[in-house]
Each structure stands twice: as C-alpha cells, then as structure tokens.
Amino acid sequence: MRLRFTKMHGLGNDFVVIDGVTQKVRLSTEKIRYLADRHFGVGCDQVLLVETPTRPDIDFRYRIFNADGGEVENCGNGARCFARFVLERKLTGKRSIKVETAGGDITLNVTEQGQVQVDMGVPRLNPEEIPFQADAEAIRYDLVLPEQTLDISAVSMGNPHAVLMVNKVDSAPVETLGPLIESHERFPRRVNAGFMQVVSPDEINLRVYERGAGETLACGTGACAAVVAGRLRQLLEETVKVNLPGGSLSITWPGPGHSVIMTGPATTVFHGQVKI
C-alpha cells in the first residue's frame, strides 16, 4: 500500500497526516508504529487520519494514533494541523470546520493570518468521565506513588490529564515521574502528565509527558487542562499564555460550564508518499 501523507507540526509536536477521504487507508498497529518510527519510518509523535464524517451535521471525522499504535480521544495541536491540512489539500473551503473525535465534537476556525482557533469543548471534571478513580469530584487529589505522594488535578479535555504544580519546569522530574503518573492504577486508560509552573496570573510554563508518546515539545489538550486546573485553584486569569518547549499557545477559559478556546499555529513541513 502506497500512502500520500503530509508531515506537519504544532509548536514542534509533530504529525503524519493522512487523507482517508480521497484514498483508501488501512492502518494496523504495526503500520502506525512504522510510520511514527523516526529511524525506519517517517517519524512523528502521532498519526492523524482524516475521514468522512458519520453524521450529516459534521464536516470530518478526526482520528488520532499515538506513536505506540494506540488510538486516543483528542489532540489539540493535531486539531490545528488537521484544520490547515483539510484547507490546504482542498478537502473543504470552510474556515469554520466541525469535526468529530473519539472524545467528542470540536470546532476549528482558521484565521486569515493562518492561526487556528479551536473550541475544545467543556472540560470534564467528574472522575467517571475522565476516567479517574475517586470517591467524589475535587479540585485537588492525592496521588500516591511508591516513594512520594503528589498533589494533582485531574481533567479531561476529551482525553485524560493529570496536572502537577512545580516550582521550575526546567528542573521538574518529567522523565522519572511522567511514566509513573501515566500508568498509575487510578487512571484506568492511562493519563497525560502535565508539569505546570505559574509565572504570573496570565502566564504559565508547561511540560507534558504524553500517554503513549513520552514528553513532546507541545501538547494542546495538556495546555488546556493546565489552565483549567490553575483556574480552579484560583491561580490564573481567564486568558493565559502557555509556554511549552516548542512555543506558546493562548488558552481562554471563562470557568465551569464554558468551553476552552485554544489559539495557536500549525505548520506544514513537507508532502510525501510512503510504501507500507
């Protein structure tokens, strides 16, 4: 099978984007791992698949596969790349695009300046919806590890996130704590682990250890989850600049019951074909 693809990135969080609308695509776990492999394949954090929608009120179906081959519910940086991709490949002429994901419907808006604004939906805080094992919904939870107990917030942005406050992201133990949080038994579907440093009420620094991918240069849903956690802890204002290793995003969240709005860039690197 020979596949046309586009290599894209959102602040360094990189993707292999595949058009499943105009070409037949059959992706097994092994094929996804091959595409994502940086030595033997194309190389990416996630593979994004564009498909026709299952409902008439939606423009596209958006599927996300991590580098380990597992399908996940949502990806904010990928969503911005998805919007630019369907426009650039002339799959749509719309600048406001409704997309269905495994984590729920989202709306993508491409500005004249090329930035992409994404309505990421209302964050889910109920433990059952995250999913997270807890007796009741809370702003903060104790997460017990073998040698320490962490103070985290648990948020779903269509995919699960644990947000941990740190003094400095540069020295945060992302490499050691990330895998322990990701696979903690209280998160039955595993979890993305965010390490957040509050710089000021309207700015944070963030590193994210992503489920199935490891630490990435940027995580859009992680940025949204971090701002939600910071707002709930009464540490942040409504609009926050989120600095990630690959660049910055603007995240706006008025509060409970409202959608999170993410604005940031999406960049096309190259187009190609691969035989798998």
PDB file of C-alpha atoms in Angstrom, residues 1-166:
ATOM      1  CA  MET A   1       0.000   0.000   0.000  1.00  0.00           C
ATOM      2  CA  ARG A   2       1.363   3.406  -1.028  1.00  0.00           C
ATOM      3  CA  LEU A   3       0.045   6.302   1.044  1.00  0.00           C
ATOM      4  CA  ARG A   4       0.179  10.024   0.390  1.00  0.00           C
ATOM      5  CA  PHE A   5       0.842  11.935   3.593  1.00  0.00           C
ATOM      6  CA  THR A   6       1.783  15.364   4.908  1.00  0.00           C
ATOM      7  CA  LYS A   7       4.280  15.993   7.693  1.00  0.00           C
ATOM      8  CA  MET A   8       3.075  18.817   9.974  1.00  0.00           C
ATOM      9  CA  HIS A   9       3.741  20.183  13.432  1.00  0.00           C
ATOM     10  CA  GLY A  10       2.114  22.380  16.053  1.00  0.00           C
ATOM     11  CA  LEU A  11       4.906  24.015  18.082  1.00  0.00           C
ATOM     12  CA  GLY A  12       7.138  21.013  17.445  1.00  0.00           C
ATOM     13  CA  ASN A  13       4.516  18.401  18.348  1.00  0.00           C
ATOM     14  CA  ASP A  14       4.751  16.600  15.010  1.00  0.00           C
ATOM     15  CA  PHE A  15       2.338  14.529  12.966  1.00  0.00           C
ATOM     16  CA  VAL A  16       1.982  12.373   9.903  1.00  0.00           C
ATOM     17  CA  VAL A  17      -1.392  13.461   8.486  1.00  0.00           C
ATOM     18  CA  ILE A  18      -3.166  11.067   6.104  1.00  0.00           C
ATOM     19  CA  ASP A  19      -6.094  11.819   3.815  1.00  0.00           C
ATOM     20  CA  GLY A  20      -8.546   8.960   4.239  1.00  0.00           C
ATOM     21  CA  VAL A  21     -11.213  10.755   2.193  1.00  0.00           C
ATOM     22  CA  THR A  22      -9.704  10.525  -1.319  1.00  0.00           C
ATOM     23  CA  GLN A  23      -7.540   7.433  -0.809  1.00  0.00           C
ATOM     24  CA  LYS A  24      -8.170   4.032   0.768  1.00  0.00           C
ATOM     25  CA  VAL A  25      -6.370   3.648   4.077  1.00  0.00           C
ATOM     26  CA  ARG A  26      -5.945   0.517   6.185  1.00  0.00           C
ATOM     27  CA  LEU A  27      -3.801   1.197   9.247  1.00  0.00           C
ATOM     28  CA  SER A  28      -2.828  -1.600  11.609  1.00  0.00           C
ATOM     29  CA  THR A  29      -0.963  -1.053  14.878  1.00  0.00           C
ATOM     30  CA  GLU A  30       2.231  -2.229  13.201  1.00  0.00           C
ATOM     31  CA  LYS A  31       1.834   0.168  10.272  1.00  0.00           C
ATOM     32  CA  ILE A  32       1.232   3.111  12.615  1.00  0.00           C
ATOM     33  CA  ARG A  33       4.339   2.236  14.613  1.00  0.00           C
ATOM     34  CA  TYR A  34       6.310   2.052  11.364  1.00  0.00           C
ATOM     35  CA  LEU A  35       5.079   5.461  10.190  1.00  0.00           C
ATOM     36  CA  ALA A  36       5.898   7.013  13.572  1.00  0.00           C
ATOM     37  CA  ASP A  37       9.365   5.473  13.847  1.00  0.00           C
ATOM     38  CA  ARG A  38      11.980   8.230  13.492  1.00  0.00           C
ATOM     39  CA  HIS A  39      14.694   5.847  12.272  1.00  0.00           C
ATOM     40  CA  PHE A  40      12.878   3.469   9.916  1.00  0.00           C
ATOM     41  CA  GLY A  41       9.670   5.347   9.050  1.00  0.00           C
ATOM     42  CA  VAL A  42       8.593   8.961   8.563  1.00  0.00           C
ATOM     43  CA  GLY A  43       8.756   9.878  12.255  1.00  0.00           C
ATOM     44  CA  CYS A  44       6.138  11.624  14.391  1.00  0.00           C
ATOM     45  CA  ASP A  45       4.521  11.885  17.800  1.00  0.00           C
ATOM     46  CA  GLN A  46       1.100  10.979  16.387  1.00  0.00           C
ATOM     47  CA  VAL A  47      -0.503   9.795  13.159  1.00  0.00           C
ATOM     48  CA  LEU A  48      -3.641  11.779  12.230  1.00  0.00           C
ATOM     49  CA  LEU A  49      -6.271  10.301   9.950  1.00  0.00           C
ATOM     50  CA  VAL A  50      -8.846  12.420   8.089  1.00  0.00           C
ATOM     51  CA  GLU A  51     -12.055  10.509   7.359  1.00  0.00           C
ATOM     52  CA  THR A  52     -15.559  11.253   6.137  1.00  0.00           C
ATOM     53  CA  PRO A  53     -17.995  12.007   8.978  1.00  0.00           C
ATOM     54  CA  THR A  54     -20.584   9.595  10.337  1.00  0.00           C
ATOM     55  CA  ARG A  55     -23.193  12.379  10.722  1.00  0.00           C
ATOM     56  CA  PRO A  56     -24.557  14.980   8.258  1.00  0.00           C
ATOM     57  CA  ASP A  57     -24.001  17.930  10.638  1.00  0.00           C
ATOM     58  CA  ILE A  58     -20.239  17.287  10.839  1.00  0.00           C
ATOM     59  CA  ASP A  59     -17.570  18.034   8.214  1.00  0.00           C
ATOM     60  CA  PHE A  60     -14.940  15.399   9.022  1.00  0.00           C
ATOM     61  CA  ARG A  61     -14.019  12.596  11.376  1.00  0.00           C
ATOM     62  CA  TYR A  62     -10.651  13.103  13.077  1.00  0.00           C
ATOM     63  CA  ARG A  63      -8.750  10.064  14.402  1.00  0.00           C
ATOM     64  CA  ILE A  64      -5.503  10.186  16.400  1.00  0.00           C
ATOM     65  CA  PHE A  65      -2.984   7.382  16.899  1.00  0.00           C
ATOM     66  CA  ASN A  66      -0.019   7.658  19.257  1.00  0.00           C
ATOM     67  CA  ALA A  67       3.446   6.511  18.230  1.00  0.00           C
ATOM     68  CA  ASP A  68       2.876   3.204  20.050  1.00  0.00           C
ATOM     69  CA  GLY A  69      -0.078   2.467  17.745  1.00  0.00           C
ATOM     70  CA  GLY A  70      -2.835   3.107  20.270  1.00  0.00           C
ATOM     71  CA  GLU A  71      -5.818   5.251  19.285  1.00  0.00           C
ATOM     72  CA  VAL A  72      -6.599   8.179  21.599  1.00  0.00           C
ATOM     73  CA  GLU A  73      -9.516  10.548  22.029  1.00  0.00           C
ATOM     74  CA  ASN A  74      -8.175  14.010  21.231  1.00  0.00           C
ATOM     75  CA  CYS A  75      -5.100  16.083  20.406  1.00  0.00           C
ATOM     76  CA  GLY A  76      -5.182  19.882  20.409  1.00  0.00           C
ATOM     77  CA  ASN A  77      -2.020  20.531  18.403  1.00  0.00           C
ATOM     78  CA  GLY A  78      -3.163  17.881  15.964  1.00  0.00           C
ATOM     79  CA  ALA A  79      -6.550  19.571  15.660  1.00  0.00           C
ATOM     80  CA  ARG A  80      -4.915  22.793  14.485  1.00  0.00           C
ATOM     81  CA  CYS A  81      -2.852  20.864  11.937  1.00  0.00           C
ATOM     82  CA  PHE A  82      -5.985  18.984  10.871  1.00  0.00           C
ATOM     83  CA  ALA A  83      -7.729  22.288  10.071  1.00  0.00           C
ATOM     84  CA  ARG A  84      -4.834  23.604   7.990  1.00  0.00           C
ATOM     85  CA  PHE A  85      -4.494  20.233   6.231  1.00  0.00           C
ATOM     86  CA  VAL A  86      -8.099  19.965   5.004  1.00  0.00           C
ATOM     87  CA  LEU A  87      -7.926  23.551   3.725  1.00  0.00           C
ATOM     88  CA  GLU A  88      -4.542  23.211   2.031  1.00  0.00           C
ATOM     89  CA  ARG A  89      -5.482  19.869   0.435  1.00  0.00           C
ATOM     90  CA  LYS A  90      -8.771  21.447  -0.728  1.00  0.00           C
ATOM     91  CA  LEU A  91     -10.911  18.885   1.080  1.00  0.00           C
ATOM     92  CA  THR A  92     -13.051  21.823   2.218  1.00  0.00           C
ATOM     93  CA  GLY A  93     -13.363  25.538   1.549  1.00  0.00           C
ATOM     94  CA  LYS A  94     -14.732  26.292   5.001  1.00  0.00           C
ATOM     95  CA  ARG A  95     -12.744  28.227   7.583  1.00  0.00           C
ATOM     96  CA  SER A  96     -15.031  27.061  10.385  1.00  0.00           C
ATOM     97  CA  ILE A  97     -14.856  23.281  10.435  1.00  0.00           C
ATOM     98  CA  LYS A  98     -16.871  20.900  12.604  1.00  0.00           C
ATOM     99  CA  VAL A  99     -15.033  17.705  13.459  1.00  0.00           C
ATOM    100  CA  GLU A 100     -15.996  14.563  15.333  1.00  0.00           C
ATOM    101  CA  THR A 101     -13.386  12.850  17.524  1.00  0.00           C
ATOM    102  CA  ALA A 102     -13.465   9.860  19.848  1.00  0.00           C
ATOM    103  CA  GLY A 103     -13.554  12.404  22.685  1.00  0.00           C
ATOM    104  CA  GLY A 104     -16.479  14.451  21.316  1.00  0.00           C
ATOM    105  CA  ASP A 105     -17.155  17.112  18.684  1.00  0.00           C
ATOM    106  CA  ILE A 106     -14.884  20.153  18.294  1.00  0.00           C
ATOM    107  CA  THR A 107     -14.977  23.249  16.066  1.00  0.00           C
ATOM    108  CA  LEU A 108     -11.866  24.533  14.266  1.00  0.00           C
ATOM    109  CA  ASN A 109     -11.585  28.119  12.977  1.00  0.00           C
ATOM    110  CA  VAL A 110      -8.739  29.180  10.682  1.00  0.00           C
ATOM    111  CA  THR A 111      -7.953  32.920  10.788  1.00  0.00           C
ATOM    112  CA  GLU A 112      -6.803  34.994   7.822  1.00  0.00           C
ATOM    113  CA  GLN A 113      -3.361  35.158   9.475  1.00  0.00           C
ATOM    114  CA  GLY A 114      -3.107  31.345   9.431  1.00  0.00           C
ATOM    115  CA  GLN A 115      -3.592  30.852  13.163  1.00  0.00           C
ATOM    116  CA  VAL A 116      -6.102  28.200  14.190  1.00  0.00           C
ATOM    117  CA  GLN A 117      -8.611  28.749  16.972  1.00  0.00           C
ATOM    118  CA  VAL A 118     -10.102  25.577  18.403  1.00  0.00           C
ATOM    119  CA  ASP A 119     -13.210  25.278  20.546  1.00  0.00           C
ATOM    120  CA  MET A 120     -12.010  22.345  22.646  1.00  0.00           C
ATOM    121  CA  GLY A 121     -15.347  21.892  24.400  1.00  0.00           C
ATOM    122  CA  VAL A 122     -16.266  21.954  28.072  1.00  0.00           C
ATOM    123  CA  PRO A 123     -13.661  20.276  30.321  1.00  0.00           C
ATOM    124  CA  ARG A 124     -14.841  17.199  32.172  1.00  0.00           C
ATOM    125  CA  LEU A 125     -14.106  17.130  35.881  1.00  0.00           C
ATOM    126  CA  ASN A 126     -16.288  14.236  37.020  1.00  0.00           C
ATOM    127  CA  PRO A 127     -13.904  11.358  37.882  1.00  0.00           C
ATOM    128  CA  GLU A 128     -16.006   8.806  35.976  1.00  0.00           C
ATOM    129  CA  GLU A 129     -15.800  10.870  32.793  1.00  0.00           C
ATOM    130  CA  ILE A 130     -12.019  11.437  32.937  1.00  0.00           C
ATOM    131  CA  PRO A 131     -11.739   8.427  33.816  1.00  0.00           C
ATOM    132  CA  PHE A 132     -10.125   8.601  37.257  1.00  0.00           C
ATOM    133  CA  GLN A 133     -10.775   6.540  40.366  1.00  0.00           C
ATOM    134  CA  ALA A 134     -12.001   8.852  43.130  1.00  0.00           C
ATOM    135  CA  ASP A 135     -14.906   8.875  45.589  1.00  0.00           C
ATOM    136  CA  ALA A 136     -16.040  12.385  44.605  1.00  0.00           C
ATOM    137  CA  GLU A 137     -15.122  15.291  42.321  1.00  0.00           C
ATOM    138  CA  ALA A 138     -12.454  17.603  43.754  1.00  0.00           C
ATOM    139  CA  ILE A 139     -10.088  20.346  42.654  1.00  0.00           C
ATOM    140  CA  ARG A 140      -7.072  18.504  44.082  1.00  0.00           C
ATOM    141  CA  TYR A 141      -6.302  14.845  44.644  1.00  0.00           C
ATOM    142  CA  ASP A 142      -3.502  12.943  46.391  1.00  0.00           C
ATOM    143  CA  LEU A 143      -1.793  10.531  44.006  1.00  0.00           C
ATOM    144  CA  VAL A 144       0.265   8.005  45.937  1.00  0.00           C
ATOM    145  CA  LEU A 145       3.491   6.786  44.318  1.00  0.00           C
ATOM    146  CA  PRO A 146       5.974   4.281  45.816  1.00  0.00           C
ATOM    147  CA  GLU A 147       8.218   6.955  47.351  1.00  0.00           C
ATOM    148  CA  GLN A 148       6.036  10.084  47.483  1.00  0.00           C
ATOM    149  CA  THR A 149       2.521  11.485  47.271  1.00  0.00           C
ATOM    150  CA  LEU A 150       1.713  14.045  44.576  1.00  0.00           C
ATOM    151  CA  ASP A 151      -0.876  16.826  44.701  1.00  0.00           C
ATOM    152  CA  ILE A 152      -2.585  16.724  41.285  1.00  0.00           C
ATOM    153  CA  SER A 153      -5.636  17.978  39.451  1.00  0.00           C
ATOM    154  CA  ALA A 154      -7.477  15.584  37.127  1.00  0.00           C
ATOM    155  CA  VAL A 155      -9.133  16.959  33.978  1.00  0.00           C
ATOM    156  CA  SER A 156     -10.425  15.508  30.730  1.00  0.00           C
ATOM    157  CA  MET A 157     -10.239  17.534  27.519  1.00  0.00           C
ATOM    158  CA  GLY A 158     -11.652  14.572  25.626  1.00  0.00           C
ATOM    159  CA  ASN A 159      -8.537  12.746  26.853  1.00  0.00           C
ATOM    160  CA  PRO A 160      -7.321  12.371  30.463  1.00  0.00           C
ATOM    161  CA  HIS A 161      -4.787  14.715  32.082  1.00  0.00           C
ATOM    162  CA  ALA A 162      -3.104  14.850  35.478  1.00  0.00           C
ATOM    163  CA  VAL A 163      -1.701  18.315  36.243  1.00  0.00           C
ATOM    164  CA  LEU A 164       1.085  18.709  38.792  1.00  0.00           C
ATOM    165  CA  MET A 165       2.331  22.058  40.137  1.00  0.00           C
ATOM    166  CA  VAL A 166       6.133  22.525  40.099  1.00  0.00           C
TER     167      VAL A 166
END
